[in-house]
Tab-separated table of C-alpha atoms and ligand atoms in Angstrom:
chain	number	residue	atom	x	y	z
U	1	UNK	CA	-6.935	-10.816	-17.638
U	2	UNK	CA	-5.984	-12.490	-14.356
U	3	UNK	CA	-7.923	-15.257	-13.489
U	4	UNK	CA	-8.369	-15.074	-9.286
U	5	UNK	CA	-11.129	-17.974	-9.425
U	6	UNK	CA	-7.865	-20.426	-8.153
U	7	UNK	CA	-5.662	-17.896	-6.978
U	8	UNK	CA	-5.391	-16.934	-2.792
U	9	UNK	CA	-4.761	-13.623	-2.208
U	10	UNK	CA	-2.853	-12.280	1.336
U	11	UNK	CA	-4.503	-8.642	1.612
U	12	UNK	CA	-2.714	-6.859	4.527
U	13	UNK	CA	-4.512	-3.841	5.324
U	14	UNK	CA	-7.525	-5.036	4.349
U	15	UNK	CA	-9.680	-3.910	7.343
U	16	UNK	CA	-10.877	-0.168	6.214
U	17	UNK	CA	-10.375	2.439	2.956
U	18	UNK	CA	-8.720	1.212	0.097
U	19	UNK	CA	-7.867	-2.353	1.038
U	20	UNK	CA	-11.452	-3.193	2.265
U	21	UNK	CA	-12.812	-1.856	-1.018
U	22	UNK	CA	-10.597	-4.029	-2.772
U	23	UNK	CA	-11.004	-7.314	-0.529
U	24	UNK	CA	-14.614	-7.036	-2.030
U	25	UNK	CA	-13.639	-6.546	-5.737
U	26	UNK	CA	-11.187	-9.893	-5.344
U	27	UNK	CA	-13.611	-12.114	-3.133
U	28	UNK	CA	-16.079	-10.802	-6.557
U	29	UNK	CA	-13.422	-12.219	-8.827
U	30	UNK	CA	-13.395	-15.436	-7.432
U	31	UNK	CA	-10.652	-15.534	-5.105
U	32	UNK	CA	-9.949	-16.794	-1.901
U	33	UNK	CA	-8.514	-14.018	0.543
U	34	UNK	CA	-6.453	-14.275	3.642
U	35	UNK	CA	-7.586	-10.883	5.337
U	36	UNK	CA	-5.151	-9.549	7.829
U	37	UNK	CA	-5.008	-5.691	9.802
U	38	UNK	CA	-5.333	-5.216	13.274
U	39	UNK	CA	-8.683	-5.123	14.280
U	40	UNK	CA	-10.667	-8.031	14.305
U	41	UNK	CA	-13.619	-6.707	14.559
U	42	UNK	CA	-13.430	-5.123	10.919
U	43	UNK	CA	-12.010	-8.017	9.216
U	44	UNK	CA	-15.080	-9.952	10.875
U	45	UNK	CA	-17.568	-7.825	9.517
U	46	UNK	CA	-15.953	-7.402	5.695
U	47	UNK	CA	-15.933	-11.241	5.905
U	48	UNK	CA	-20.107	-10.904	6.494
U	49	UNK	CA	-20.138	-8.270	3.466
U	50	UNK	CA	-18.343	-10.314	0.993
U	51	UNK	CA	-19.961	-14.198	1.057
U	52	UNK	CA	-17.334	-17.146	0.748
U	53	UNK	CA	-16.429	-20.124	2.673
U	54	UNK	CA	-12.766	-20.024	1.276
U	55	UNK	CA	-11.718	-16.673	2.949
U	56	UNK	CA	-9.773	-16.136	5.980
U	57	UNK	CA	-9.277	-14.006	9.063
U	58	UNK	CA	-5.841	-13.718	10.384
U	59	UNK	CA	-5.160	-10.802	12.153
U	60	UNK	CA	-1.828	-9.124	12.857
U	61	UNK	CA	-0.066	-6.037	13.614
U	62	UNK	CA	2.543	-5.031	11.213
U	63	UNK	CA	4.575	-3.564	13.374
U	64	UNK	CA	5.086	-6.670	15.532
U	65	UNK	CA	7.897	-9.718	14.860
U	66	UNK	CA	5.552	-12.106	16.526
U	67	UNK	CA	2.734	-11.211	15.311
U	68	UNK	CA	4.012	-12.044	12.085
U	69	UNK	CA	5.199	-15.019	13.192
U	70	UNK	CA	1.922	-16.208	14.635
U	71	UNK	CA	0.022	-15.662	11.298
U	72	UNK	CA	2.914	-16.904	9.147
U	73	UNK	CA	2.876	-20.237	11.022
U	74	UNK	CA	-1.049	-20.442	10.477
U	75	UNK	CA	-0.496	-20.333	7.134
U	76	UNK	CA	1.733	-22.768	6.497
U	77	UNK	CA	-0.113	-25.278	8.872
U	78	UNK	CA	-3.089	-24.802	6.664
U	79	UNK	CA	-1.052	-25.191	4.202
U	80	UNK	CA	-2.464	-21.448	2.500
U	81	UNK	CA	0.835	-20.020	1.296
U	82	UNK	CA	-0.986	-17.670	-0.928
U	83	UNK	CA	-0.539	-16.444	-5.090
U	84	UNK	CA	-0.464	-12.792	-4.002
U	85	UNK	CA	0.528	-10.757	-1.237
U	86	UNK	CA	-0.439	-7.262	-1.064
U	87	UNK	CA	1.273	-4.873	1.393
U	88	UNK	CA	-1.726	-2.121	1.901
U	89	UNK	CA	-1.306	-1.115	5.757
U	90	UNK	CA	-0.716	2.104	5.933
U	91	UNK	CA	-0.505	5.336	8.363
U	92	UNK	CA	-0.632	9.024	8.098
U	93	UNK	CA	0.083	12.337	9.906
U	94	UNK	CA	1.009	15.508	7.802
U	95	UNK	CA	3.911	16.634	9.549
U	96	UNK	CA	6.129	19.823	8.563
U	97	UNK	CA	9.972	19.706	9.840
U	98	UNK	CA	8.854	22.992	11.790
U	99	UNK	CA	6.516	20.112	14.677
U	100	UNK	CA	8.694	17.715	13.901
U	101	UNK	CA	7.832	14.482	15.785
U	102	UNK	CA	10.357	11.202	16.289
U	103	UNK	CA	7.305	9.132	17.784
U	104	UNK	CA	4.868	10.248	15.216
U	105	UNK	CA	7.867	9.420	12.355
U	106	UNK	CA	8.501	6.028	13.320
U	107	UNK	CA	5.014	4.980	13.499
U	108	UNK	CA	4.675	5.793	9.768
U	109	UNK	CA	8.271	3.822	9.401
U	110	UNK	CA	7.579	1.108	11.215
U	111	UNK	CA	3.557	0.384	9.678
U	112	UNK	CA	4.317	1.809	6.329
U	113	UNK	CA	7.838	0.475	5.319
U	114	UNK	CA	9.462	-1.830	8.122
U	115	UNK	CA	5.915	-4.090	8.358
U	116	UNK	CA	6.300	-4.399	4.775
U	117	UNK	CA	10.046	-5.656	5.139
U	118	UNK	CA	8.799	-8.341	7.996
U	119	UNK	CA	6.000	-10.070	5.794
U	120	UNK	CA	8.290	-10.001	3.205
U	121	UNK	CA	10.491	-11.863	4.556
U	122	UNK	CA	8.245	-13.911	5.172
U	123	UNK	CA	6.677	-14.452	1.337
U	124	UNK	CA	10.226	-14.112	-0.344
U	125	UNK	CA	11.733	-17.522	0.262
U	126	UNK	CA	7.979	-19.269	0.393
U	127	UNK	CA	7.838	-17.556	-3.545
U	128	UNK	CA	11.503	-18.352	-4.312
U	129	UNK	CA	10.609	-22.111	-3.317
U	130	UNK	CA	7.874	-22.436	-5.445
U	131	UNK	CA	9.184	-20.492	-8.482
U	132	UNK	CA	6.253	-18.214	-8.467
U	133	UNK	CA	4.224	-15.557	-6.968
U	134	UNK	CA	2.619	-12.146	-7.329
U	135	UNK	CA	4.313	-9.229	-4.626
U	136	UNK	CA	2.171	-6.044	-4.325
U	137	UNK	CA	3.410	-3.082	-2.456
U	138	UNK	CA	1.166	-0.042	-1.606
U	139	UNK	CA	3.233	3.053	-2.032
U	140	UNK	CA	2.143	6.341	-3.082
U	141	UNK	CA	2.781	9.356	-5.449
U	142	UNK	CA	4.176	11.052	-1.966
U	143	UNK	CA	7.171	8.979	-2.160
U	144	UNK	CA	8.054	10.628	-5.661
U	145	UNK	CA	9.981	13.542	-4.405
U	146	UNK	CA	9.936	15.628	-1.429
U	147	UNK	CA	6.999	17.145	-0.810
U	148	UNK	CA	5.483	19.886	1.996
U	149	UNK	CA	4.443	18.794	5.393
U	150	UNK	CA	5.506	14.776	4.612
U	151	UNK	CA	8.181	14.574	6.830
U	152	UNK	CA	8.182	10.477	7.652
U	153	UNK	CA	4.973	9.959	5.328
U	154	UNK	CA	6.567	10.721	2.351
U	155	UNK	CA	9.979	9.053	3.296
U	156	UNK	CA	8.615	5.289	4.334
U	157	UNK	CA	6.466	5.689	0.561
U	158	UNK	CA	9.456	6.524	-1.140
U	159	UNK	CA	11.124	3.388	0.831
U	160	UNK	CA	8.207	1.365	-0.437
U	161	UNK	CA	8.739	2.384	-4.421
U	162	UNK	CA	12.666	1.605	-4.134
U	163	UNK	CA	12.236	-1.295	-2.610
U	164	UNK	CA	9.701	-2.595	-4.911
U	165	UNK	CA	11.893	-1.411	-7.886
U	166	UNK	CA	14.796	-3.721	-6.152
U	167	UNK	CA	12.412	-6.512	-5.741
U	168	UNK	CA	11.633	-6.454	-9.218
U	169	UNK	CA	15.154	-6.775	-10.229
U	170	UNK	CA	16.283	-9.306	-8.106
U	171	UNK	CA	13.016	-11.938	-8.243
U	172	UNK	CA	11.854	-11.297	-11.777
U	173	UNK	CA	14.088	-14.443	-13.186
U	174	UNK	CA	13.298	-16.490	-10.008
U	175	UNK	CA	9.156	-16.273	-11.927
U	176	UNK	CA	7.841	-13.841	-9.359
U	177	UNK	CA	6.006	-10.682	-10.240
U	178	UNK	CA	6.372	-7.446	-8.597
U	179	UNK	CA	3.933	-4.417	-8.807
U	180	UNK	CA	4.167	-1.058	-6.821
U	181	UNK	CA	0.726	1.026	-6.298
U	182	UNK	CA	0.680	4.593	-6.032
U	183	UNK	CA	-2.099	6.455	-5.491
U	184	UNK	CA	-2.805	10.048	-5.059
U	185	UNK	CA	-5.505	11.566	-2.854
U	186	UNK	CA	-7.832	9.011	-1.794
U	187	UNK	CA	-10.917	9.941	0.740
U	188	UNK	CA	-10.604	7.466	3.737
U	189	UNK	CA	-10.069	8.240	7.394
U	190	UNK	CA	-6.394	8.977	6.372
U	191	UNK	CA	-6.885	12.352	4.050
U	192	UNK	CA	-9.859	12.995	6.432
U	193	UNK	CA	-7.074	14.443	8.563
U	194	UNK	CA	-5.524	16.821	5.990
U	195	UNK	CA	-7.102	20.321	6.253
U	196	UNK	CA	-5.968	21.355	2.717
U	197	UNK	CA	-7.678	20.910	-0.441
U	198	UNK	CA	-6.555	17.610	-2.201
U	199	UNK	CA	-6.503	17.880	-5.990
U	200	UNK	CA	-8.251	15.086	-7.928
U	201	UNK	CA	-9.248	13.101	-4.434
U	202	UNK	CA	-11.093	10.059	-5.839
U	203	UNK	CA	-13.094	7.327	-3.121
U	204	UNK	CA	-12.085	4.128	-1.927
U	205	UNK	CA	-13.488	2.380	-4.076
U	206	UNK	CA	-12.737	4.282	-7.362
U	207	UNK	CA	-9.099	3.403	-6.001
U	208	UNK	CA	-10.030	-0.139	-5.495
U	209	UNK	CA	-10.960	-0.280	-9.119
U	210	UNK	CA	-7.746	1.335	-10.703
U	211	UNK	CA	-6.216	-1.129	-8.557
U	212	UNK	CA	-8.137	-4.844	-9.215
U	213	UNK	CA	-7.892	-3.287	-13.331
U	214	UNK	CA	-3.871	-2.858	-12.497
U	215	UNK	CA	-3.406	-6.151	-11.404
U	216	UNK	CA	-4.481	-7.939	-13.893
U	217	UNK	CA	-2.407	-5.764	-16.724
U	218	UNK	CA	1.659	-6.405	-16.677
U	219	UNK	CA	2.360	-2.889	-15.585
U	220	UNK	CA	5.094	-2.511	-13.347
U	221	UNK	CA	3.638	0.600	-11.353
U	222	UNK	CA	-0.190	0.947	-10.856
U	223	UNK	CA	-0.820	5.231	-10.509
U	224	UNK	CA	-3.215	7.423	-10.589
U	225	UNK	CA	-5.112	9.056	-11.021
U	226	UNK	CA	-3.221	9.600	-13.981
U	227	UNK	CA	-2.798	13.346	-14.535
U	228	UNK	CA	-1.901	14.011	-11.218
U	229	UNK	CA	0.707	11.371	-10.926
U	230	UNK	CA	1.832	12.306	-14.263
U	231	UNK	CA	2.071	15.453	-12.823
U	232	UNK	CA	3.849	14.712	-9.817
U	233	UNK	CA	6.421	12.269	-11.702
U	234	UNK	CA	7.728	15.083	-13.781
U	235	UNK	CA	8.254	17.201	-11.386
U	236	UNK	CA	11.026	14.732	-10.486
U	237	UNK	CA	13.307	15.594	-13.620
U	238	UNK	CA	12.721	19.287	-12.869
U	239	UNK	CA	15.784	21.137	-12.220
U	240	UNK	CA	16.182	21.636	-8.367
U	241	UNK	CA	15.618	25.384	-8.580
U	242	UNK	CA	12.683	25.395	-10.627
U	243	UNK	CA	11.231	22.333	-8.118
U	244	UNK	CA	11.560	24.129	-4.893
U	245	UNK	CA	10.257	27.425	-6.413
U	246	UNK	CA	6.776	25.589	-7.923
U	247	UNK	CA	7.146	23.708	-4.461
U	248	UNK	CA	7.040	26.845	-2.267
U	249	UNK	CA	3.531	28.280	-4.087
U	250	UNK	CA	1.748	24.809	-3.342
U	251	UNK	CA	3.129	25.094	0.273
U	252	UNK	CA	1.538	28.452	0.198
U	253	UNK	CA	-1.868	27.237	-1.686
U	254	UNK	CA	-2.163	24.343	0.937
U	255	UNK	CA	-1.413	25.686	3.671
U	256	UNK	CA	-3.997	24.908	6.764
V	1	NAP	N1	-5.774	7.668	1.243
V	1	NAP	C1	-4.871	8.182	0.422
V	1	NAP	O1	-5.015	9.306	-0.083
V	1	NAP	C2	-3.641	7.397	0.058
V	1	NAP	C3	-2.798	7.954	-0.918
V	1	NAP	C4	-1.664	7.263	-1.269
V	1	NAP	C5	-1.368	6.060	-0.671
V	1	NAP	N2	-2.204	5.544	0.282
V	1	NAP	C6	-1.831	4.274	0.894
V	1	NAP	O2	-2.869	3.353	0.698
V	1	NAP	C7	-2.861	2.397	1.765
V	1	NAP	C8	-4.261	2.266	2.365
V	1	NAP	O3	-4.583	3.528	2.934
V	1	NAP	P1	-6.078	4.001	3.240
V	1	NAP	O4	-6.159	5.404	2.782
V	1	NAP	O5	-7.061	3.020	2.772
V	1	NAP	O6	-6.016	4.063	4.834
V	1	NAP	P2	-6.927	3.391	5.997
V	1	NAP	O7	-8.349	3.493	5.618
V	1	NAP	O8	-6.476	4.016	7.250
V	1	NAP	O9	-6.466	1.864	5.952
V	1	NAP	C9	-5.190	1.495	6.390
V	1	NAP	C10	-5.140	0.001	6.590
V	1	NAP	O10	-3.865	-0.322	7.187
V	1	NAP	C11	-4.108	-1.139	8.344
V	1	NAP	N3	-3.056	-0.953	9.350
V	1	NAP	C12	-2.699	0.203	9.974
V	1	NAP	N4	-1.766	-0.054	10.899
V	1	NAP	C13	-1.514	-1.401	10.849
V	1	NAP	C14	-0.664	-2.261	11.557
V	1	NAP	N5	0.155	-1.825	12.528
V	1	NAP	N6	-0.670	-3.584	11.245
V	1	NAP	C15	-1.474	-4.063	10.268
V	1	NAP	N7	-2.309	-3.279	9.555
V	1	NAP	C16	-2.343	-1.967	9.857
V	1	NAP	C17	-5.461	-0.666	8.861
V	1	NAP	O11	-6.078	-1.660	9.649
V	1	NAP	P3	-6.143	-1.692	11.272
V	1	NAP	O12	-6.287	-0.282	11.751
V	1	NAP	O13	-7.316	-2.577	11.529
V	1	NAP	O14	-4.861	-2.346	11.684
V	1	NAP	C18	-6.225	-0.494	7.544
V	1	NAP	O15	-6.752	-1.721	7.117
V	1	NAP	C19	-1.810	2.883	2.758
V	1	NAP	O16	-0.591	2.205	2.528
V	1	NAP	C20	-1.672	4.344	2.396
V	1	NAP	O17	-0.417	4.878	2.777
V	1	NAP	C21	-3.336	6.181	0.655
């Protein structure tokens, strides 16, 4: 079991959903979070929810070089480089290839994969330096194969999951951990979007809890729930034929 009593914990994408729920299971843990999304006003009011003089507000956009910058600087002057970083920030629009939408797209690249490359690069050589540290990327069972009406979403998750797989390779000898999260249907203002039905759609904070529980076993990847992304990973070794064919009847079962 992880002790977070001395650990600090950067949560990015910790304002709403998933990553709020689980700024309040860590600050319960003991540990002291740097909370960063973009709106303040959020992160000020989880900070009232969850008690603490150790915690911190440090608001960024993702998306932007200097706001990383800004944040990463604050950091190191208060001299905060933290044990964990998790990379939660995330953005959705079910898109089919039939609206297809460059704008739309590169918003999901730019929060969902590209802000995780920029704070990375941030964390990597501060971890490397001190021979230790805990990376956490958000992903999701989307970026397991191609799915129907993910154009963008489902490309920047499967970024997330290769990249994470790389990470692991390359910083496991340097003492730094690497875990990859992904979830299936979740109910926050994300999925409140999809008109479909969304099989085995847990809350927030069920999500938060398979999560906290994940992070303190050695896993590699942290799914669930587990039948679905069980499921979903199968489908991956499926021969193409057989794939598209199961592929085109969910298309037609979830169709808005
Ligand atoms: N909900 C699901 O079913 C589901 C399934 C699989 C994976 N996921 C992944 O889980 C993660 C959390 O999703 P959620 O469902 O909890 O969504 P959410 O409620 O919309 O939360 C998304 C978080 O990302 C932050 N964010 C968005 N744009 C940002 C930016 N430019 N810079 C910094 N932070 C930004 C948001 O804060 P601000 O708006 O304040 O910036 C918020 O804190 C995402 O990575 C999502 O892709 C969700």
């Amino acid at each position: 079991m992880t002790d977070f009593k001395n650990k600090r914990v950067w949560l990015v994408g910790a304002s709403e959903g998933i990553g709020r729920c689980l700024a309040k299971k860590l600050a319960k843990a003991g540990a002291s979070l740097i909370l960063s999304a973009r709106n303040e006003d959020r992160l000020r009011s989880l900070l009232e929810e969850i008690d603490g003089q150790q915690h911190l507000i440090l608001p960024l956009d993702a998306t932007k070089k200097e706001s990383i910058e800004k944040v990463w600087n604050e950091i190191q002057s208060l001299n905060a480089i933290p044990d964990i970083f998790i990379y939660n920030s995330g953005y959705y629009e079910p898109m089919s290839a039939t609206n297809f939408d460059f704008d739309i797209i590169k918003k999901m690249l730019d929060i969902n994969l590209y802000g995780a490359f920029s704070t990375l690069a941030k964390i990597i050589p501060a971890f490397i330096q001190n021979h230790k540290g805990h990376i956490v990327l958000v992903g999701s069972i989307a970026g397991y194969v191609g799915l129907p009406r993910s154009i963008g979403y489902g490309a920047s998750k499967a970024g997330i999951i290769n990249l994470a797989e790389s990470l692991n390779c390359d910083l496991n000898k340097q003492g730094i951990r690497v875990q990859v999260v992904n979830p299936g249907f979740v109910k926050t203002r994300l999925t409140d979007k999809n008109t479909f039905d969304m099989p085995f759609i847990i809350t927030a904070d069920e999500a938060a809890t398979y999560i906290f529980k994940g992070l303190c076993s050695s896993s590699f990847e942290i799914r669930f729930p587990w039948l679905f992304s069980t499921l979903l990973k199968i489908l991956r070794f499926f021969p193409y034929r057989l794939y598209f064919f199961l592929l085109q009847g969910l298309s037609r079962n979830t169709s808005s």
